[in-house]
Tab-separated table of C-alpha atoms in Angstrom:
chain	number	residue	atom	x	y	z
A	1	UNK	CA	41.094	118.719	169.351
A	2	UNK	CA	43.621	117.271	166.847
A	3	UNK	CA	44.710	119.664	164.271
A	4	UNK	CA	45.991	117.939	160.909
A	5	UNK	CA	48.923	119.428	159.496
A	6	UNK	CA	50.769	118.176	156.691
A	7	UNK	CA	54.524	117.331	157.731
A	8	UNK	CA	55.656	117.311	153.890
A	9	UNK	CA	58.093	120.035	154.427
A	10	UNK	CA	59.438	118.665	157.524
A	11	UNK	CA	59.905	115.255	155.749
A	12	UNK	CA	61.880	117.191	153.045
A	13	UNK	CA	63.955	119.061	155.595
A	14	UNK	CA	65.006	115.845	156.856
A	15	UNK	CA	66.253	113.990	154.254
A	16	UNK	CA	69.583	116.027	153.716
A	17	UNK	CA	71.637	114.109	155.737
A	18	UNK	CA	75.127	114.099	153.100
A	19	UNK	CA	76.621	111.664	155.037
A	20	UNK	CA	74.654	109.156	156.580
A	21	UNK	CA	74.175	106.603	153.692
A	22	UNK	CA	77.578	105.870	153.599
A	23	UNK	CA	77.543	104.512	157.209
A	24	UNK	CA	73.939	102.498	157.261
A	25	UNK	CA	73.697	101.949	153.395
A	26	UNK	CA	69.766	100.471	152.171
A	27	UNK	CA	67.999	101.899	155.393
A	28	UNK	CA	65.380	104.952	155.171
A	29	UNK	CA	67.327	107.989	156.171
A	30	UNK	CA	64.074	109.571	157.754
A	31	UNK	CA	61.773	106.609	158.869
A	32	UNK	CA	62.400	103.113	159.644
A	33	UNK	CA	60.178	100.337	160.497
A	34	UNK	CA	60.385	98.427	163.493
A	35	UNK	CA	60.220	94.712	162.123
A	36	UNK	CA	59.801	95.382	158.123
A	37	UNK	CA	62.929	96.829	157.158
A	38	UNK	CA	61.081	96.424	153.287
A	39	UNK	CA	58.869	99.621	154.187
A	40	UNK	CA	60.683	102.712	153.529
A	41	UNK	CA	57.306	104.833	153.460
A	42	UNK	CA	56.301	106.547	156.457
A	43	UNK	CA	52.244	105.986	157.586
A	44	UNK	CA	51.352	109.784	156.857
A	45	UNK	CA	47.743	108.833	157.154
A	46	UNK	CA	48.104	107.541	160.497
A	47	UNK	CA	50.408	110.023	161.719
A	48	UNK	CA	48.121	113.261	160.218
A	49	UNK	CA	45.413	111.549	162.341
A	50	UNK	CA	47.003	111.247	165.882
A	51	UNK	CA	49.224	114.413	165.628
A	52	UNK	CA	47.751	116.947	168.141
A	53	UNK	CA	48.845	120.152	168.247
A	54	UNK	CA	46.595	122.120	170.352
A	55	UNK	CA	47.840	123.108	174.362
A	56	UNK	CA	44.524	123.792	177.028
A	57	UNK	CA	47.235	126.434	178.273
A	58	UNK	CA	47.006	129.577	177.610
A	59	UNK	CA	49.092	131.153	174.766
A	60	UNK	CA	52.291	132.812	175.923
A	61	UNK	CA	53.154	136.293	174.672
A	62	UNK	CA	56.456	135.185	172.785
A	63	UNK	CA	55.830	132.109	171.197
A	64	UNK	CA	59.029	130.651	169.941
A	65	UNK	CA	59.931	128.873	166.872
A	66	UNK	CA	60.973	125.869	165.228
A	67	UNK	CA	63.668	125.079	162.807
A	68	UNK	CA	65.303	122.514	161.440
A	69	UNK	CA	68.589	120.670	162.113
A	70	UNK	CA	70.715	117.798	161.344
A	71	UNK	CA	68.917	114.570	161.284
A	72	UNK	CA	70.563	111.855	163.245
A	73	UNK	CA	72.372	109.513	161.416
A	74	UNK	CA	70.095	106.718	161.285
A	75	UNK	CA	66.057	106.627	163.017
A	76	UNK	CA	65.700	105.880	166.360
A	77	UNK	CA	63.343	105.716	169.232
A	78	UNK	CA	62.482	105.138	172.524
A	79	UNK	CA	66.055	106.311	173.914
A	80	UNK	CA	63.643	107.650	176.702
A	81	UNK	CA	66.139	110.892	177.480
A	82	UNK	CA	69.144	112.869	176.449
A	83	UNK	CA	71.136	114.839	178.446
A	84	UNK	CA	73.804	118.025	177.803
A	85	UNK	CA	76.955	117.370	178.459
A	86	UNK	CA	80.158	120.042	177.266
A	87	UNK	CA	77.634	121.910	174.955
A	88	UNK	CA	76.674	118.498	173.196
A	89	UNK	CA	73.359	116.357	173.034
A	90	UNK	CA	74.212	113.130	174.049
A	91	UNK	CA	71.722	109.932	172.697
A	92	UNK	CA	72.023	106.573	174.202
A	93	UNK	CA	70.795	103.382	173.788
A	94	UNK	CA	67.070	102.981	171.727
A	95	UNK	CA	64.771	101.523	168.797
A	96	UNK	CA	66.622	101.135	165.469
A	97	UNK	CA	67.760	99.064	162.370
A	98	UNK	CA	64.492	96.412	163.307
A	99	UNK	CA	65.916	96.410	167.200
A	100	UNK	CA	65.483	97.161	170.295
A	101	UNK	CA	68.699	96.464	172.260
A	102	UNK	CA	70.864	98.599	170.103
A	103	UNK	CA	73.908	99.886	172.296
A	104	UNK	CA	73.912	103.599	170.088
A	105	UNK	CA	75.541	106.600	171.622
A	106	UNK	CA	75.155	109.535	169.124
A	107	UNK	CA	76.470	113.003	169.954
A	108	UNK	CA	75.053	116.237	168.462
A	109	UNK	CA	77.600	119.397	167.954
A	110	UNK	CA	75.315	122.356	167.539
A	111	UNK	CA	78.693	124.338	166.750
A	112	UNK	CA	78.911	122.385	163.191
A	113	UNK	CA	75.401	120.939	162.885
A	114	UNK	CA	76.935	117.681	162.958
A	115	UNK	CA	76.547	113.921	164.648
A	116	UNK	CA	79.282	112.164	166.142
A	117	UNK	CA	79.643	108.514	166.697
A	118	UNK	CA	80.469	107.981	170.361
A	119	UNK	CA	81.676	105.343	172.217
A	120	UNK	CA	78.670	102.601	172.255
A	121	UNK	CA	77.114	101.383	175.476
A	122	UNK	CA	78.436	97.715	176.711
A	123	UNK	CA	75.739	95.987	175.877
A	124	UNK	CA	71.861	97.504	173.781
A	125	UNK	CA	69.460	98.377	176.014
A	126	UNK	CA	66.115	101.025	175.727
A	127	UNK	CA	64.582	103.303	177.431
A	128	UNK	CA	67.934	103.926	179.411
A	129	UNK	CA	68.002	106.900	181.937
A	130	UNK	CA	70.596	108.979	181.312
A	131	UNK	CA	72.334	112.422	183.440
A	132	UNK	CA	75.833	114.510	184.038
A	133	UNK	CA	76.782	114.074	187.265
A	134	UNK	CA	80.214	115.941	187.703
A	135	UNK	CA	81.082	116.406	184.485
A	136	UNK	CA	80.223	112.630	183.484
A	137	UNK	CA	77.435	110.908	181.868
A	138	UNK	CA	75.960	108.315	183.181
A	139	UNK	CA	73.383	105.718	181.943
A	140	UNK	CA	71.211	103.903	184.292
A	141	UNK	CA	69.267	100.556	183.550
A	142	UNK	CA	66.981	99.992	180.397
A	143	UNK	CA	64.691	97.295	178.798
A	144	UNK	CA	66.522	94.370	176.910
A	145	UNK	CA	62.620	93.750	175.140
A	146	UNK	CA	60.607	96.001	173.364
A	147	UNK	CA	59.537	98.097	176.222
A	148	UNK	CA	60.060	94.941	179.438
A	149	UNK	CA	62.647	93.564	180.850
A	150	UNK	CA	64.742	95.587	182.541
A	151	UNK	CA	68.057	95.251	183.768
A	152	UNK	CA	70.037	96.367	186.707
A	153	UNK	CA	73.172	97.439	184.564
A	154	UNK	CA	74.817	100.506	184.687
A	155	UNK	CA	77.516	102.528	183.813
A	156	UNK	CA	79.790	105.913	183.346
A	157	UNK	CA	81.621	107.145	180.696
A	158	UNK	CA	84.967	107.382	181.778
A	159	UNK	CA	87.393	108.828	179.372
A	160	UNK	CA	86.705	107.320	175.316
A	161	UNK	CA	84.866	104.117	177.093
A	162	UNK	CA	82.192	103.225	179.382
A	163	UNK	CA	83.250	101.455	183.167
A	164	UNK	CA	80.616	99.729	184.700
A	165	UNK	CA	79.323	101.071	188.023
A	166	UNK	CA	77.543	99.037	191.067
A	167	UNK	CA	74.478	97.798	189.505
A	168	UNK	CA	70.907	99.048	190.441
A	169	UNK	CA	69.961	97.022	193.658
A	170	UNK	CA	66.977	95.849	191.979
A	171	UNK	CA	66.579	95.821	187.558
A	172	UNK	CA	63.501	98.752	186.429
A	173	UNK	CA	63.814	100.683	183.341
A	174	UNK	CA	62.470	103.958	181.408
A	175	UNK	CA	63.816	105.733	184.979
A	176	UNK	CA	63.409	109.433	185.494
A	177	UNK	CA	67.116	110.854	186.009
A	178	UNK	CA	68.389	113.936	187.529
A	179	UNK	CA	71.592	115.141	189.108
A	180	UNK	CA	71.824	117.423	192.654
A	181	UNK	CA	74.517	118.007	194.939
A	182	UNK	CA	77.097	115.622	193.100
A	183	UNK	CA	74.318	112.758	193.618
A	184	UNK	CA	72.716	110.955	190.895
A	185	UNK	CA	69.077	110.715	191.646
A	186	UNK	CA	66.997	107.450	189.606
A	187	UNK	CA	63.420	108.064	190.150
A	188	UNK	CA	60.535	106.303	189.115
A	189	UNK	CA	60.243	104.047	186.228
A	190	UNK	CA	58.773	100.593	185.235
A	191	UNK	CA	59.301	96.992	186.110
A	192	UNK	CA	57.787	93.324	184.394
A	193	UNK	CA	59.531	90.726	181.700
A	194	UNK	CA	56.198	90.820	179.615
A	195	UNK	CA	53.558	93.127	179.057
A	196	UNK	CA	50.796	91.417	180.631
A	197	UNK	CA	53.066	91.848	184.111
A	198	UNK	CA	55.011	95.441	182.926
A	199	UNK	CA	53.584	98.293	185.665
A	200	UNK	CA	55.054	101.337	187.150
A	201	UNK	CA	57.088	101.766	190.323
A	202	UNK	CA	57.074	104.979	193.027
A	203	UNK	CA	60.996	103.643	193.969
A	204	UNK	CA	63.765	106.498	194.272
A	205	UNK	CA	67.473	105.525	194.474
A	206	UNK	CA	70.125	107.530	194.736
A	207	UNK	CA	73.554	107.080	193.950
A	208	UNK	CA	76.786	108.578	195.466
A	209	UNK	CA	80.198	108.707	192.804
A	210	UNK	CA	82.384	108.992	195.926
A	211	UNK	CA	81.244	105.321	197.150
A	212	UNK	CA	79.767	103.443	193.840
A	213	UNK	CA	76.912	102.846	196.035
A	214	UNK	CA	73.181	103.767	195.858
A	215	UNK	CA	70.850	104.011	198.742
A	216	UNK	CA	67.174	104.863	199.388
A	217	UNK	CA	65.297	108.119	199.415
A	218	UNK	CA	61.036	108.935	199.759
A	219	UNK	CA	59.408	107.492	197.481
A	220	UNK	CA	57.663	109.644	194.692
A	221	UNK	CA	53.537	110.353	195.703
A	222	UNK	CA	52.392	108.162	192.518
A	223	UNK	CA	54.197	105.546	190.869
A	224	UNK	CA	54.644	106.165	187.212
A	225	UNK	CA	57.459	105.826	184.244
A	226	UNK	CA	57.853	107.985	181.225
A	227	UNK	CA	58.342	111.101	183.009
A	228	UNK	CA	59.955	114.187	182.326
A	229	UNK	CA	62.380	114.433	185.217
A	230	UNK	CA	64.913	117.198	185.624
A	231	UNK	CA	66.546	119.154	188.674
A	232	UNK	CA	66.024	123.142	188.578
A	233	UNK	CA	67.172	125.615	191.194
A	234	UNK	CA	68.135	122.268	194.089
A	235	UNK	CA	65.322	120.491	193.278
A	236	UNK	CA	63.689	118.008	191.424
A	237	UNK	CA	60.451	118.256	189.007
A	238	UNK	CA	58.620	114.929	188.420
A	239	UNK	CA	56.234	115.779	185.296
A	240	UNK	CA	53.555	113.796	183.841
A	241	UNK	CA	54.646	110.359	182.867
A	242	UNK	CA	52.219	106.722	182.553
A	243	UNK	CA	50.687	104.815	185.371
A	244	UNK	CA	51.227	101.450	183.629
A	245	UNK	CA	50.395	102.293	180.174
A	246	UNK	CA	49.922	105.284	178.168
A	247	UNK	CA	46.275	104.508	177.986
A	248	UNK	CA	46.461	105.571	181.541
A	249	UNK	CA	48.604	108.980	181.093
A	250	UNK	CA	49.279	111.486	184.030
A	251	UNK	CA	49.532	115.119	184.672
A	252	UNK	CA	50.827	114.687	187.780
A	253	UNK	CA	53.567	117.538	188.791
A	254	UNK	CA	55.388	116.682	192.056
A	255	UNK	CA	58.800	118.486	193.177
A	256	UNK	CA	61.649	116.396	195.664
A	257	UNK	CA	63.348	118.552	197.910
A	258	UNK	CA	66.771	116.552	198.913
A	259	UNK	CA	67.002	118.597	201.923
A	260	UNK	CA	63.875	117.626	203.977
A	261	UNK	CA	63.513	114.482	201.715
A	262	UNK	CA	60.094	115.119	201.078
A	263	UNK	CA	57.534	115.755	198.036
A	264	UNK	CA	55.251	118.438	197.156
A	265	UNK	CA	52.983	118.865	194.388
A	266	UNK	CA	53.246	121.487	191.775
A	267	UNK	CA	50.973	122.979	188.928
A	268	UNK	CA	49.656	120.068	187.095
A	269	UNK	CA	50.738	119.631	183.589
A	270	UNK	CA	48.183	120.625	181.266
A	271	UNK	CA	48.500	118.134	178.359
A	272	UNK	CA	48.962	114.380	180.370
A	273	UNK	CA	51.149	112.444	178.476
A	274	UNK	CA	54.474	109.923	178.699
A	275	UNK	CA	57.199	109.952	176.948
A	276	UNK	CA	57.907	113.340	176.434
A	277	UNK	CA	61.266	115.502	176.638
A	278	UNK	CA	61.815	118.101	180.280
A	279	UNK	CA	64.210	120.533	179.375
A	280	UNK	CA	65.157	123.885	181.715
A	281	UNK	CA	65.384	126.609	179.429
A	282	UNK	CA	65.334	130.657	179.983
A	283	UNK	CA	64.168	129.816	183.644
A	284	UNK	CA	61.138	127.756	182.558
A	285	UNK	CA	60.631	124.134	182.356
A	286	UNK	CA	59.540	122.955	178.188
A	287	UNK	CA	57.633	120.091	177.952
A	288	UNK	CA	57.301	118.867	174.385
A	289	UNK	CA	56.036	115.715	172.589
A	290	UNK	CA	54.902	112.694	174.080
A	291	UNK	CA	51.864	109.916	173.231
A	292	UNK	CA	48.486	108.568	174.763
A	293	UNK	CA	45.426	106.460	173.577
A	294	UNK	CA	46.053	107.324	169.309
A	295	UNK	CA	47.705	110.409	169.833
A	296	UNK	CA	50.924	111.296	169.533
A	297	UNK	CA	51.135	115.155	171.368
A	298	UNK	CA	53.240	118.359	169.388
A	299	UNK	CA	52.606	120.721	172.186
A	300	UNK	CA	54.833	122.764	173.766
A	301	UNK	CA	54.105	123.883	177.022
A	302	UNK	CA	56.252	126.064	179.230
A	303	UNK	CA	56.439	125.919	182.857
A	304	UNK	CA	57.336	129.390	184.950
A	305	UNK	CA	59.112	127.944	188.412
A	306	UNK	CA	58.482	131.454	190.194
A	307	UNK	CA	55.019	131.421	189.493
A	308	UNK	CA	53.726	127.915	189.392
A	309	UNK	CA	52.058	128.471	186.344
A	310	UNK	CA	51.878	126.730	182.815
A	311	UNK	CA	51.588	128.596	179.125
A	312	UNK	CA	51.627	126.768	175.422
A	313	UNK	CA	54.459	127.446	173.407
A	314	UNK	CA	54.872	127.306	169.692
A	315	UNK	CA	54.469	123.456	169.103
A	316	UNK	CA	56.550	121.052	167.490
A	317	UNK	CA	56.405	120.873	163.469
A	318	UNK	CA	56.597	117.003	164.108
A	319	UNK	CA	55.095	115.462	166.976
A	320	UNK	CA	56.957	112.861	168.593
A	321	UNK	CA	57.606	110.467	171.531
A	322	UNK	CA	60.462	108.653	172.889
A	323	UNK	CA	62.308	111.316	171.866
A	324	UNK	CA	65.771	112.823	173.002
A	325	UNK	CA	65.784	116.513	174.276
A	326	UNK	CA	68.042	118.760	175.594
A	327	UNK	CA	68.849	122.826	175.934
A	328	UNK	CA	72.162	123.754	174.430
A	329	UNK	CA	73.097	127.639	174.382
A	330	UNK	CA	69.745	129.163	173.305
A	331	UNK	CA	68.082	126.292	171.293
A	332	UNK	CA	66.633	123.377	173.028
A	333	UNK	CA	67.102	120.072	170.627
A	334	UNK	CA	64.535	117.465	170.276
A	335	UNK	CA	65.824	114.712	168.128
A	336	UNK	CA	64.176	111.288	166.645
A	337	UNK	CA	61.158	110.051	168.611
A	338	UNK	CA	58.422	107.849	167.183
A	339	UNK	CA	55.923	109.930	165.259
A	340	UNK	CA	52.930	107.058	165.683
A	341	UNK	CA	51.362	105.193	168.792
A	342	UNK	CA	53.876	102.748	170.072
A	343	UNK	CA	57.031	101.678	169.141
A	344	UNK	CA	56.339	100.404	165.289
A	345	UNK	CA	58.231	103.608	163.591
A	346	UNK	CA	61.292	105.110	164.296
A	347	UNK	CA	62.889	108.721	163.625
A	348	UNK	CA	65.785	110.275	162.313
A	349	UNK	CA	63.795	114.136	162.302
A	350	UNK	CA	65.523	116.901	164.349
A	351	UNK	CA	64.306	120.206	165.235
A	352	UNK	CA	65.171	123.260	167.615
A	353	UNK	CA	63.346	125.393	169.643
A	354	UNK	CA	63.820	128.904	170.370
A	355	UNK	CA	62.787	131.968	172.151
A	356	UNK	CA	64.912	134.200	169.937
């Protein structure tokens, strides 16, 4: 069922951003278009129609809440991931300014409320896959094209600049991350220069600081990109994610143990959808946001990792997808996103989640 709720005040809430017109003067500080940058006025029409809202979960006792936080400096999309790094949200890579190779790195201070400029990636890329492996953030592969082909290229930032790193052995983009045991762990993800040959791959590489060099591990049980991927408690949760295309979503749940190298499946995910942000938080697992066929998903829905079980959490105020999430102290952030079907509009909304 989609619920239509007016995102007025959310709209509002976003558009004090004191500072960001003086870096990307002329551009919409809320919404931006993909290839028109003449249309500063978000679709509300289309976005009040595939906004959905409602979990199949049930409801958990302590629902949470939203509120609102400092925008990013300009919209952006399909970054695929962010990651927590010295209590800061780190962005990288994405949709913006009418492109889709833009090399951004924006970093979020929840101390001041504030964006940072960061050093930018060596060359634009989306859907890049992003983690903190020993204290450093890495960024793994990413489309050149809206959405296709990927590259092999990645890299750590060492220091106030990015050093390139031995190169994925084969190029695949929109890759599920996630760091164990000083290992970064690419999992996942999608392959194809165009969309009629784009399709998802089961592949799992894993790559070892000590050595630059990345190796082979079990493949994941069903191929798919767009996951949430994250590692809790020595292991590593595969959740939901596309089989091709969202028009062919999963709620697949499959955990990696590193130390048998094997898979085992876990509670399904009770909304199937891609593009959605994983974040471990108070000992659960959050799943929020996301898209499929005309919708674009709001729900919140809470994992327990004891108990194998799923409850619906207060959802988003502003559905998204291709959004950036991450847990920082006792909010988790979910900034930008696309807040329509596909990659036409871009983001700059950014809201918090807590249990408190």
């Amino acid at each position: 069922m989609i619920s239509r709720r007016n995102v007025l005040a959310a709209l509002g809430a976003g558009l004090a951003i004191p500072a960001w017109a003086q870096h990307h003067p002329g551009h919409d500080p809320v919404y931006s278009h993909l290839t028109d940058p003449k249309i500063k006025t978000p679709p509300l029409d289309t976005m009040k129609l595939q906004q959905v809202f409602d979990s199949p979960a049930p409801k958990a006792a302590q629902q949470g809440r939203w509120v609102t936080r400092a925008a990013l400096p300009l919209p952006r999309s399909e970054m695929a991931w962010a990651t927590t790094l010295n209590n800061r949200m780190h962005i990288v890579g994405g949709y913006g300014e009418q492109r889709v190779d833009r090399p951004y790195h924006h970093v979020y201070d929840q101390a001041s409320d504030k964006w940072i400029d960061a050093p930018l990636l060596p060359r634009g890329a989306n859907h890049v896959g992003v983690a903190v492996v020993n204290g450093k953030l890495y960024a793994i592969g990413g489309f050149i094209e809206q959405n296709r082909r990927p590259d092999n290229l990645c890299f750590v930032l060492d220091g106030d600049s990015w050093r390139a790193i031995a190169p994925l052995p084969k190029p695949f983009a929109a890759i599920g991350c996630a760091a164990i045991n000083g290992h970064l762990h690419a999992i996942g993800g999608a392959i194809g220069d165009t969309f009629a040959t784009k399709k998802s791959v089961d592949w799992h590489l894993v790559y070892d600081p000590r050595i630059d060099q990345w190796s082979t591990r079990s493949p994941m049980p069903t191929g798919r990109d767009h996951t949430g991927t994250l590692a809790v408690n020595g292991k590593i949760h595969v959740i939901g994610g596309r089989v091709d295309s969202f028009h062919t979503n999963s709620n697949l749940h499959h955990v990696y143990d590193p130390k048998a190298d094997k898979w085992e499946p876990r509670a399904p995910l009770p909304t199937a959808r891609s593009g959605h942000g994983a974040v471990f938080y108070r000992g659960r697992i959050f799943v929020m946001g996301g898209e499929g066929t005309n919708r674009v998903y709001g729900q919140n829905e809470g994992y327990d990792v004891e108990k194998d079980i799923w409850e619906s959490y207060a959802p988003m105020p502003t559905p998204r997808h291709g959004l950036g999430a991450a847990a920082i102290g006792n909010f988790i952030h979910v900034a930008g996103g696309g807040p329509i079907m596909g990659g036409a509009i871009q983001s700059a909304i950014h809201e918090a989640f807590t249990l408190d």
